[in-house]
C-alpha cells in the first residue's frame, strides 16, 4: 500500500457524502489546473487519522508542449474525460486518453478548434 500502510484516497469511499468536485478541486471550472485539496480540507473530517500523502499518481497529465485548460472545458462534463469518479478507488488508467488523437476526436465531434496553435504554442 501507499505511505507505509496508510490508505490512499479513494473517490469511491467518499461517494456517499455527495461532495461536489469543486469541494476538493476548486479550480476545476475556473482555472487551467483543477488543483488538489490542501490537507486542511481532509482534516475537517479526519482530524487525527494518519493519511497517505497525495498525489500518489498522475494518471491525467499532458506534456509541457501541450496547452490544456479546465476553464476552457467548463461546459464539458468532468465525467466525459474522467469517467464516473465516484465509482473509482485509486485511479490507475485514464478513462479518456490524453493523447492528441483523443483530444482531436472530441474536438471534431463538437466542432471545437482543430488549429495546431490552440493546443501547441507556435515554434514549439
Ligand atoms: C466531508 C467529510 C470528508 C472529507 C472532506 C474527507 N473525508 Fe475521507 N472519509 C470520510 C468518511 C465519512 C469516510 C468513511 C467512508 C466509509 O466508511 O467507507 C472516509 C474515509 C476515508 C478513508 C478510508 C479510511 C479506511 O478505513 O480505509 C481515507 C484514507 C480517507 N477518507 C482519506 C481522506 C483524504 C486524504 C481526504 C482529503 C483529500 C478526505 N478523506 C476528505 C469523510 C471525509
Ligand atoms: C474529498 C476530496 C475530493 C473530492 C470531493 C473529489 N476529489 Fe478528485 N481527488 C482528490 C484527491 C485527494 C486526489 C489525489 C489522489 C491521489 O493521487 O492519490 C484526487 C484526484 C483526482 C483526479 C486525478 C487522478 C490522476 O491520478 O490523475 C481526478 C481526475 C479527479 N480527482 C476528479 C474528481 C472528480 C471529477 C470529482 C467529482 C466527481 C472529484 N475528483 C471529487 C480528492 C477529491
Ligand atoms: C475535456 C477533458 C476534461 C474535462 C471535461 C475535465 N478534465 Fe480534468 N483533466 C483533463 C486533463 C487532460 C488533465 C491533465 C492536465 C494537465 O496535465 O495539465 C486533467 C487533470 C485533472 C486533475 C489532476 C490535477 C490537475 O489539476 O491537473 C483533476 C483533479 C481534474 N482533472 C479534475 C477535473 C474535474 C473536477 C472536472 C470537472 C469540473 C474536470 N477535471 C474536467 C481533462 C479534463
Ligand atoms: C470530450 C470532449 C473534449 C475533449 C476530450 C477535449 N476537448 Fe478541448 N474542447 C472541447 C470543446 C467542446 C471545446 C470548446 C469549449 C467551448 O467553447 O465552450 C474545447 C476547447 C478547447 C480549447 C480552447 C480553444 C479556443 O479556441 O480557445 C483548447 C486549447 C482545448 N480544447 C484543448 C484540448 C486538449 C489539449 C485536449 C486533450 C488533452 C482536449 N482539448 C480534449 C471538447 C473536448
Ligand atoms: C485539441 C488539441 C490538439 C490539436 C488541435 C493539435 N494537437 Fe498536437 N498534440 C496534442 C496532444 C495532447 C499531444 C501530446 C500527445 C502525447 O503526450 O502523447 C500532441 C502531440 C503533438 C506532437 C508530438 C508527437 C510526438 O509523439 O512526439 C506533434 C508534433 C503535434 N502534436 C503536432 C500538431 C500539429 C502539427 C497540429 C495541427 C495540425 C496539432 N498537433 C494539433 C494536442 C493537439
Coordinates of N, CA and C and ligand atoms in Angstrom, one line a residue:
X1 N 0.8 -1.2 0.0 CA 0.0 0.0 0.0 C 0.9 1.3 0.0
X2 N 0.2 2.4 0.1 CA 0.9 3.7 0.0 C 1.3 4.1 1.4
X3 N 2.4 5.0 1.4 CA 2.7 5.7 2.6 C 2.9 4.8 3.9
X4 N 3.5 3.6 3.7 CA 3.7 2.8 4.9 C 2.4 2.3 5.6
X5 N 1.5 1.8 4.8 CA 0.3 1.2 5.4 C -0.9 2.2 5.5
X6 N -0.7 3.4 5.2 CA -1.8 4.4 5.3 C -2.6 4.2 4.0
X7 N -3.9 4.3 4.1 CA -4.8 4.1 3.0 C -4.7 5.3 2.0
X8 N -4.7 5.1 0.7 CA -4.7 6.1 -0.3 C -6.1 6.7 -0.4
X9 N -6.2 7.9 -0.9 CA -7.6 8.5 -1.0 C -8.4 7.7 -2.1
X10 N -9.6 7.4 -1.8 CA -10.5 6.7 -2.7 C -11.7 7.6 -2.9
X11 N -12.0 7.9 -4.2 CA -13.2 8.7 -4.5 C -14.4 7.9 -4.2
X12 N -14.3 6.6 -4.4 CA -15.5 5.7 -4.2 C -15.9 5.7 -2.7
X13 N -14.9 5.6 -1.8 CA -15.2 5.6 -0.4 C -16.0 6.9 0.0
X14 N -15.7 8.0 -0.7 CA -16.3 9.3 -0.4 C -17.6 9.6 -1.1
X15 N -18.0 8.6 -2.0 CA -19.2 8.8 -2.8 C -20.5 9.1 -2.0
X16 N -20.7 8.4 -0.9 CA -22.0 8.6 -0.1 C -22.1 10.1 0.4
X17 N -21.0 10.8 0.5 CA -21.1 12.1 1.0 C -21.6 13.1 0.0
X18 N -21.6 12.7 -1.3 CA -22.1 13.6 -2.4 C -21.4 15.0 -2.4
X19 N -20.1 15.0 -2.2 CA -19.4 16.3 -2.2 C -19.3 16.7 -3.7
X20 N -19.4 18.0 -3.9 CA -19.1 18.5 -5.3 C -17.6 18.3 -5.6
X21 N -17.3 18.2 -6.8 CA -15.9 18.0 -7.2 C -15.1 19.3 -6.8
X22 N -15.8 20.4 -6.9 CA -15.1 21.7 -6.6 C -14.7 21.8 -5.1
X23 N -15.4 21.0 -4.2 CA -15.0 21.0 -2.8 C -13.6 20.7 -2.6
X24 N -13.0 19.8 -3.5 CA -11.6 19.5 -3.4 C -10.8 19.9 -4.6
X25 N -11.4 20.2 -5.7 CA -10.7 20.6 -6.9 C -11.3 22.0 -7.3
X26 N -10.9 23.0 -6.5 CA -11.5 24.3 -6.5 C -11.5 25.0 -7.9
X27 N -10.4 24.7 -8.6 CA -10.2 25.4 -9.9 C -10.7 24.7 -11.1
X28 N -11.4 23.6 -10.9 CA -11.8 22.7 -12.0 C -12.6 23.3 -13.1
X29 N -13.3 24.4 -12.8 CA -14.1 25.1 -13.8 C -13.5 26.5 -14.1
X30 N -12.6 26.9 -13.3 CA -12.2 28.3 -13.5 C -10.7 28.5 -13.7
X31 N -10.0 27.4 -13.6 CA -8.5 27.6 -13.8 C -8.0 26.6 -14.9
X32 N -6.7 26.8 -15.2 CA -6.1 25.9 -16.1 C -6.0 24.5 -15.5
X33 N -5.5 24.5 -14.2 CA -5.4 23.3 -13.5 C -6.6 23.1 -12.6
X34 N -7.1 21.9 -12.4 CA -8.2 21.6 -11.5 C -7.7 21.8 -10.0
X35 N -6.5 21.5 -9.8 CA -5.9 21.6 -8.4 C -6.3 20.5 -7.5
X36 N -5.5 20.3 -6.5 CA -5.8 19.3 -5.5 C -6.0 19.9 -4.1
X37 N -6.8 19.3 -3.2 CA -7.1 19.9 -1.9 C -5.9 20.0 -1.0
X38 N -5.9 21.0 -0.2 CA -4.9 21.0 0.8 C -5.2 20.1 2.0
X39 N -4.3 19.8 2.8 CA -4.5 18.8 3.9 C -5.7 19.3 4.8
X40 N -5.8 20.6 4.9 CA -6.9 21.1 5.8 C -8.2 20.7 5.4
X41 N -8.5 20.5 4.1 CA -9.8 20.0 3.6 C -10.0 18.6 4.2
X42 N -9.0 17.8 4.2 CA -9.2 16.4 4.7 C -9.4 16.4 6.2
X43 N -8.6 17.3 6.8 CA -8.6 17.4 8.3 C -9.9 17.8 8.9
X44 N -10.8 18.5 8.1 CA -12.1 18.9 8.6 C -12.9 17.7 9.0
X45 N -12.7 16.5 8.3 CA -13.4 15.3 8.6 C -12.5 14.2 9.3
X46 N -11.3 14.3 9.1 CA -10.3 13.3 9.6 C -9.3 14.1 10.5
X47 N -9.7 14.6 11.6 CA -8.7 15.4 12.4 C -7.5 14.7 12.9
X48 N -7.6 13.4 13.1 CA -6.5 12.7 13.8 C -5.9 11.5 13.0
X49 N -6.6 11.0 12.0 CA -6.1 9.8 11.3 C -4.8 10.1 10.5
X50 N -4.0 9.0 10.4 CA -2.8 9.1 9.5 C -3.3 9.0 8.1
X51 N -3.0 10.0 7.3 CA -3.4 9.9 5.9 C -2.2 9.8 5.0
X52 N -2.4 9.1 3.9 CA -1.3 9.0 2.9 C -1.1 10.3 2.2
X53 N 0.1 10.6 1.8 CA 0.3 11.8 1.0 C -0.3 11.6 -0.4
X54 N -0.7 12.7 -1.0 CA -1.1 12.6 -2.3 C -0.6 13.8 -3.1
X55 N -0.5 13.9 -4.4 CA -1.0 12.8 -5.3 C 0.0 11.6 -5.2
X56 N -0.7 10.4 -5.3 CA 0.1 9.2 -5.4 C 0.3 8.9 -6.9
X57 N -0.5 9.4 -7.7 CA -0.4 9.1 -9.1 C -0.7 10.4 -9.9
X58 N -0.2 10.4 -11.1 CA -0.6 11.4 -12.1 C -1.0 10.7 -13.3
X59 N -2.2 10.2 -13.3 CA -2.7 9.5 -14.5 C -3.0 10.4 -15.6
X60 N -3.7 11.5 -15.3 CA -4.0 12.5 -16.3 C -3.0 13.6 -16.3
X61 N -2.2 13.6 -17.3 CA -1.1 14.6 -17.4 C -0.7 14.8 -18.9
X62 N -0.7 16.0 -19.3 CA -0.2 16.3 -20.7 C 1.2 16.8 -20.6
X63 N 1.9 16.6 -21.7 CA 3.3 17.1 -21.7 C 3.4 18.6 -21.8
X64 N 4.5 19.2 -21.5 CA 4.7 20.7 -21.5 C 4.3 21.3 -22.8
X65 N 4.5 20.6 -23.9 CA 4.3 21.1 -25.2 C 2.8 21.3 -25.6
X66 N 2.0 20.8 -24.7 CA 0.5 20.9 -24.9 C -0.1 21.9 -24.0
X67 N -1.0 22.7 -24.6 CA -1.8 23.6 -23.7 C -3.2 23.0 -23.5
X68 N -3.5 22.7 -22.2 CA -4.8 22.2 -21.8 C -5.3 23.1 -20.7
X69 N -6.6 23.5 -20.7 CA -7.2 24.3 -19.7 C -8.5 23.8 -19.3
X70 N -8.7 23.6 -18.0 CA -10.0 23.2 -17.5 C -11.0 24.3 -17.7
X71 N -10.6 25.5 -17.5 CA -11.6 26.6 -17.7 C -12.2 26.6 -19.1
X72 N -11.4 26.3 -20.1 CA -11.9 26.3 -21.5 C -12.8 25.1 -21.7
X73 N -12.8 24.2 -20.8 CA -13.7 23.0 -20.9 C -14.8 23.0 -19.9
X74 N -15.1 24.2 -19.3 CA -16.1 24.3 -18.2 C -17.5 23.8 -18.7
X75 N -17.7 23.8 -20.0 CA -19.1 23.4 -20.4 C -19.1 21.9 -20.8
X76 N -17.9 21.2 -20.6 CA -17.9 19.8 -20.8 C -17.9 19.1 -19.4
X77 N -18.8 18.1 -19.3 CA -18.9 17.4 -18.0 C -17.5 16.7 -17.6
X78 N -17.2 16.8 -16.4 CA -16.0 16.1 -15.9 C -16.0 14.6 -16.3
X79 N -17.1 14.0 -16.2 CA -17.2 12.5 -16.5 C -16.9 12.2 -17.9
X80 N -17.0 13.1 -18.8 CA -16.7 12.8 -20.2 C -15.2 12.5 -20.4
X81 N -14.4 13.1 -19.6 CA -13.0 12.9 -19.7 C -12.5 12.0 -18.5
X82 N -13.1 12.1 -17.4 CA -12.6 11.3 -16.2 C -13.4 10.1 -15.8
X83 N -14.6 9.9 -16.5 CA -15.4 8.8 -16.1 C -16.2 9.1 -14.8
X84 N -16.9 8.1 -14.3 CA -17.6 8.3 -13.1 C -16.6 8.1 -11.9
X85 N -16.1 9.3 -11.4 CA -15.0 9.2 -10.4 C -15.5 8.6 -9.1
X86 N -16.8 8.8 -8.8 CA -17.2 8.2 -7.5 C -17.4 6.7 -7.6
X87 N -17.1 6.1 -8.7 CA -17.1 4.6 -8.8 C -15.7 4.1 -8.8
X88 N -14.7 5.0 -8.7 CA -13.3 4.6 -8.8 C -12.6 4.7 -7.4
X89 N -11.8 3.7 -7.1 CA -11.0 3.8 -5.9 C -9.7 4.6 -6.3
X90 N -8.6 3.9 -6.5 CA -7.4 4.5 -6.9 C -7.4 4.5 -8.4
X91 N -7.1 5.7 -9.0 CA -7.1 5.8 -10.5 C -5.8 5.2 -11.0
X92 N -5.9 4.3 -11.9 CA -4.7 3.7 -12.4 C -4.6 3.9 -13.9
X93 N -5.7 4.1 -14.6 CA -5.6 4.4 -16.0 C -6.7 5.4 -16.4
X94 N -6.4 6.2 -17.4 CA -7.3 7.3 -17.8 C -8.6 6.7 -18.4
X95 N -9.7 7.3 -18.1 CA -11.0 7.0 -18.7 C -10.9 7.3 -20.2
X96 N -10.5 8.6 -20.5 CA -10.3 9.0 -21.8 C -8.8 9.4 -21.9
X97 N -8.1 8.9 -23.0 CA -6.7 9.2 -23.1 C -6.4 10.7 -23.2
X98 N -5.2 11.1 -22.9 CA -4.8 12.5 -23.0 C -3.9 12.6 -24.3
X99 N -4.1 11.7 -25.2 CA -3.3 11.8 -26.5 C -3.9 12.8 -27.4
X100 N -3.1 13.2 -28.4 CA -3.6 14.1 -29.4 C -4.8 13.5 -30.1
X101 N -4.8 12.3 -30.4 CA -5.9 11.6 -31.1 C -7.2 11.8 -30.3
X102 N -7.1 11.6 -29.0 CA -8.3 11.6 -28.2 C -8.9 13.1 -28.1
X103 N -7.9 14.0 -28.0 CA -8.4 15.4 -28.0 C -9.1 15.8 -29.3
X104 N -8.4 15.4 -30.4 CA -8.9 15.8 -31.7 C -10.2 15.1 -32.1
X105 N -10.4 13.9 -31.6 CA -11.6 13.1 -31.8 C -12.8 13.9 -31.3
X106 N -12.7 14.3 -30.0 CA -13.8 15.1 -29.4 C -14.0 16.4 -30.1
X107 N -12.9 17.1 -30.4 CA -13.0 18.4 -31.0 C -13.7 18.3 -32.3
X108 N -13.5 17.3 -33.1 CA -14.2 17.1 -34.3 C -15.7 16.9 -34.1
X109 N -16.0 16.0 -33.1 CA -17.4 15.8 -32.8 C -18.1 17.0 -32.4
X110 N -17.5 17.9 -31.6 CA -18.1 19.1 -31.0 C -17.9 20.3 -31.8
X111 N -17.2 20.1 -32.9 CA -16.9 21.3 -33.8 C -16.1 22.3 -33.0
X112 N -15.2 21.9 -32.1 CA -14.3 22.7 -31.4 C -13.0 22.9 -32.3
X113 N -12.1 23.7 -31.9 CA -11.0 24.1 -32.7 C -10.0 22.9 -33.0
X114 N -9.5 22.9 -34.3 CA -8.5 21.9 -34.7 C -7.2 22.6 -35.0
X115 N -7.1 23.9 -34.7 CA -5.9 24.7 -35.1 C -4.8 24.2 -34.2
X116 N -3.7 23.9 -34.8 CA -2.5 23.4 -34.1 C -2.1 24.4 -33.0
X117 N -2.2 25.7 -33.3 CA -1.8 26.7 -32.3 C -2.7 26.8 -31.1
X118 N -3.9 26.2 -31.1 CA -4.8 26.3 -30.0 C -4.2 25.3 -28.9
X119 N -3.6 24.2 -29.3 CA -3.1 23.3 -28.3 C -1.6 23.3 -28.2
X120 N -0.9 23.9 -29.2 CA 0.6 24.0 -29.1 C 1.0 25.4 -29.4
X121 N 1.9 25.9 -28.7 CA 2.5 27.2 -29.0 C 3.3 27.1 -30.2
X122 N 3.1 28.1 -31.1 CA 3.9 28.0 -32.4 C 5.3 28.1 -32.1
X123 N 6.1 27.3 -32.8 CA 7.5 27.4 -32.7 C 8.0 26.3 -31.7
X124 N 7.1 25.6 -31.0 CA 7.5 24.6 -30.0 C 7.7 23.2 -30.7
Ligands
LIG1 C1 -16.8 15.8 4.3 C2 -16.0 14.8 5.1 C3 -14.8 14.2 4.5 C4 -13.8 14.8 3.8 C5 -13.7 16.3 3.5 C6 -12.8 13.8 3.6 N1 -13.2 12.6 4.1 FE1 -12.2 10.8 4.0 N2 -13.8 9.8 4.7 C7 -15.0 10.5 5.1 C8 -15.9 9.4 5.6 C9 -17.3 9.6 6.1 C10 -15.2 8.2 5.4 C11 -15.8 6.8 5.7 C12 -16.3 6.2 4.5 C13 -16.5 4.7 4.7 O1 -16.8 4.2 5.7 O2 -16.3 3.9 3.7 C14 -13.9 8.5 4.8 C15 -12.9 7.5 4.5 C16 -11.6 7.9 4.2 C17 -10.5 6.9 4.1 C18 -10.7 5.4 4.3 C19 -10.3 5.0 5.7 C20 -10.3 3.5 5.8 O3 -10.9 3.0 6.7 O4 -9.8 2.9 4.8 C21 -9.4 7.6 3.8 C22 -8.0 7.1 3.7 C23 -9.8 9.0 3.7 N3 -11.1 9.1 4.0 C24 -8.9 10.0 3.4 C25 -9.3 11.3 3.1 C26 -8.4 12.3 2.5 C27 -7.0 12.1 2.1 C28 -9.2 13.4 2.4 C29 -8.8 14.7 1.8 C30 -8.4 14.7 0.4 C31 -10.5 13.1 2.9 N4 -10.6 11.8 3.3 C32 -11.6 14.0 2.9 C33 -15.2 11.8 5.2 C34 -14.5 12.8 4.6
LIG2 C1 -12.8 14.9 -0.7 C2 -12.0 15.4 -1.7 C3 -12.3 15.1 -3.2 C4 -13.4 15.2 -3.9 C5 -14.8 15.6 -3.4 C6 -13.1 14.8 -5.2 N1 -11.8 14.5 -5.3 FE1 -10.8 14.1 -7.1 N2 -9.0 13.8 -6.0 C7 -8.9 14.0 -4.6 C8 -7.6 13.7 -4.2 C9 -7.0 13.7 -2.8 C10 -6.9 13.3 -5.4 C11 -5.4 12.8 -5.5 C12 -5.5 11.2 -5.3 C13 -4.1 10.6 -5.3 O1 -3.3 10.9 -6.1 O2 -3.9 9.7 -4.5 C14 -7.8 13.4 -6.5 C15 -7.5 13.1 -7.8 C16 -8.4 13.3 -8.9 C17 -8.1 13.2 -10.3 C18 -6.7 12.9 -10.8 C19 -6.4 11.5 -11.0 C20 -5.0 11.3 -11.5 O3 -4.3 10.4 -10.9 O4 -4.5 12.0 -12.4 C21 -9.2 13.4 -11.0 C22 -9.3 13.4 -12.5 C23 -10.2 13.8 -10.0 N3 -9.7 13.7 -8.7 C24 -11.5 14.1 -10.4 C25 -12.6 14.3 -9.5 C26 -14.0 14.5 -9.9 C27 -14.5 14.5 -11.3 C28 -14.7 14.7 -8.7 C29 -16.2 14.9 -8.6 C30 -17.0 13.9 -9.2 C31 -13.7 14.6 -7.6 N4 -12.5 14.4 -8.1 C32 -14.0 14.8 -6.3 C33 -9.9 14.5 -3.8 C34 -11.2 14.7 -4.1
LIG3 C1 -12.0 17.8 -21.8 C2 -11.5 16.9 -20.9 C3 -11.5 17.2 -19.4 C4 -12.6 17.7 -18.7 C5 -14.0 18.0 -19.2 C6 -12.2 17.7 -17.3 N1 -10.8 17.4 -17.2 FE1 -9.7 17.2 -15.5 N2 -8.1 16.8 -16.7 C7 -8.1 16.6 -18.0 C8 -6.7 16.6 -18.5 C9 -6.2 16.5 -19.9 C10 -5.8 16.7 -17.3 C11 -4.3 16.7 -17.3 C12 -4.0 18.2 -17.3 C13 -2.5 18.6 -17.3 O1 -1.6 17.8 -17.3 O2 -2.3 19.8 -17.2 C14 -6.8 16.7 -16.2 C15 -6.4 16.8 -14.9 C16 -7.3 16.8 -13.8 C17 -6.9 16.7 -12.4 C18 -5.5 16.5 -11.9 C19 -4.9 17.7 -11.2 C20 -4.7 18.8 -12.1 O3 -5.1 20.0 -11.7 O4 -4.2 18.7 -13.2 C21 -8.0 16.8 -11.6 C22 -8.1 16.8 -10.1 C23 -9.1 17.0 -12.6 N3 -8.6 17.0 -13.9 C24 -10.4 17.2 -12.2 C25 -11.5 17.6 -13.1 C26 -12.8 18.0 -12.6 C27 -13.3 18.0 -11.2 C28 -13.5 18.3 -13.8 C29 -14.9 18.8 -13.9 C30 -15.2 20.0 -13.2 C31 -12.6 18.0 -14.9 N4 -11.4 17.6 -14.4 C32 -12.9 18.2 -16.2 C33 -9.2 16.6 -18.8 C34 -10.4 17.0 -18.5
LIG4 C1 -14.9 15.4 -24.5 C2 -14.6 16.4 -25.5 C3 -13.2 17.1 -25.5 C4 -12.0 16.5 -25.2 C5 -11.6 15.1 -24.9 C6 -11.1 17.6 -25.3 N1 -11.7 18.8 -25.6 FE1 -10.8 20.6 -25.9 N2 -12.6 21.4 -26.2 C7 -13.8 20.8 -26.2 C8 -14.9 21.7 -26.5 C9 -16.4 21.4 -26.7 C10 -14.3 23.0 -26.6 C11 -15.0 24.3 -26.8 C12 -15.5 24.8 -25.5 C13 -16.4 25.9 -25.5 O1 -16.4 26.7 -26.5 O2 -17.2 26.0 -24.5 C14 -12.8 22.8 -26.4 C15 -11.9 23.8 -26.3 C16 -10.5 23.6 -26.2 C17 -9.6 24.7 -26.2 C18 -9.9 26.2 -26.4 C19 -9.8 26.5 -27.8 C20 -10.1 28.0 -28.0 O3 -10.5 28.3 -29.1 O4 -9.9 28.8 -27.1 C21 -8.3 24.1 -26.1 C22 -7.0 24.8 -26.1 C23 -8.5 22.7 -26.0 N3 -9.9 22.4 -26.0 C24 -7.5 21.7 -25.8 C25 -7.8 20.4 -25.6 C26 -6.7 19.4 -25.4 C27 -5.2 19.7 -25.4 C28 -7.3 18.2 -25.2 C29 -6.7 16.9 -24.9 C30 -5.7 16.8 -23.9 C31 -8.7 18.4 -25.3 N4 -9.0 19.8 -25.6 C32 -9.7 17.4 -25.1 C33 -14.0 19.4 -26.0 C34 -13.0 18.5 -25.7
LIG5 C1 -7.0 19.6 -29.5 C2 -5.6 19.7 -29.2 C3 -4.6 19.4 -30.2 C4 -4.6 19.9 -31.5 C5 -5.7 20.8 -32.2 C6 -3.3 19.5 -32.1 N1 -2.6 18.8 -31.1 FE1 -0.7 18.0 -31.4 N2 -0.8 17.1 -29.6 C7 -1.8 17.3 -28.7 C8 -1.5 16.5 -27.5 C9 -2.4 16.3 -26.3 C10 -0.3 15.9 -27.8 C11 0.5 15.1 -26.8 C12 0.3 13.6 -27.0 C13 1.1 12.8 -26.0 O1 1.5 13.3 -25.0 O2 1.2 11.6 -26.3 C14 0.2 16.3 -29.1 C15 1.4 16.0 -29.7 C16 1.9 16.5 -30.8 C17 3.2 16.3 -31.4 C18 4.2 15.4 -30.8 C19 4.1 14.0 -31.2 C20 5.0 13.1 -30.5 O3 4.6 11.9 -30.4 O4 6.1 13.5 -30.1 C21 3.3 17.0 -32.5 C22 4.5 17.0 -33.5 C23 2.0 17.6 -32.7 N3 1.2 17.4 -31.7 C24 1.7 18.5 -33.8 C25 0.4 19.0 -34.1 C26 0.1 19.7 -35.3 C27 1.0 19.9 -36.5 C28 -1.2 20.1 -35.2 C29 -2.1 20.8 -36.2 C30 -2.3 20.0 -37.5 C31 -1.7 19.6 -33.9 N4 -0.6 19.0 -33.2 C32 -2.9 19.9 -33.3 C33 -3.0 18.0 -28.9 C34 -3.4 18.7 -30.0

